[in-house]
Amino acid sequence: MSGGRVQKSGGKAAKILYQPVGIASSIVAGVVAGQVFKQVYKRVAPKHPDDAPGPLQSEYPLWEVLVAATVQGVIFSVTKALVARGGARAFEKLTGDWPGD
C-alpha cells in the first residue's frame, strides 16, 4: 500500500512491455529537467545567465559549484520521478497492469 492506494503488481510481461515506455520517459525527463534547471539557474544566479558552473571551472568558488550541482540533482530527480510515475499510471490505465514492483 502506497499513498493510500493499493497497487497491484504487474507480471513479467507488463515489465517487459513497459521497458520502451520507461526508456522514452527517461529521455523526456532528462530533456525537461535540463530546460527547467537552465531557467531556475538563470533566476537564482543572474550574474551567470549562461550555464551553471561545472566542477572543473576554476573561476567559480567551490560553494557555488556545489549549490548548482545540488539544485540540478534535485530538479533531475524530481522530474524523473514525476515522469516515471505518470508513465506507469498511463501504462496501468491502458493495460490494467502496474509495470513495477
Coordinates of C-alpha atoms in Angstrom, one line a residue, residues 5 7-8 14 17-18 20-22 24-25 81-100:
R5 CA -3.7 3.4 -2.8
Q7 CA -1.2 -1.1 -6.3
K8 CA -1.4 -4.5 -7.9
A14 CA 4.0 -6.0 -18.1
L17 CA 6.2 -4.3 -22.3
Y18 CA 6.8 -1.2 -20.2
P20 CA 10.3 1.0 -24.1
V21 CA 7.9 3.4 -22.3
G22 CA 10.3 3.7 -19.4
A24 CA 11.3 7.0 -23.6
S25 CA 10.1 8.7 -20.4
A81 CA 10.2 10.6 -10.6
L82 CA 7.2 12.6 -11.8
V83 CA 7.6 11.5 -15.4
A84 CA 8.2 7.8 -14.5
R85 CA 5.2 7.8 -12.2
G86 CA 3.0 9.4 -14.9
G87 CA 4.2 6.9 -17.4
A88 CA 3.5 4.0 -15.1
R89 CA 0.0 5.2 -14.4
A90 CA -0.8 5.7 -18.0
F91 CA 0.5 2.2 -18.8
E92 CA -1.7 0.8 -16.0
K93 CA -4.7 2.6 -17.4
L94 CA -4.1 1.2 -20.9
T95 CA -3.2 -2.4 -19.9
G96 CA -4.6 -2.9 -16.4
D97 CA -1.2 -3.9 -15.1
W98 CA 1.2 -1.9 -12.9
P99 CA 4.7 -2.1 -14.5
G100 CA 6.7 -2.1 -11.3

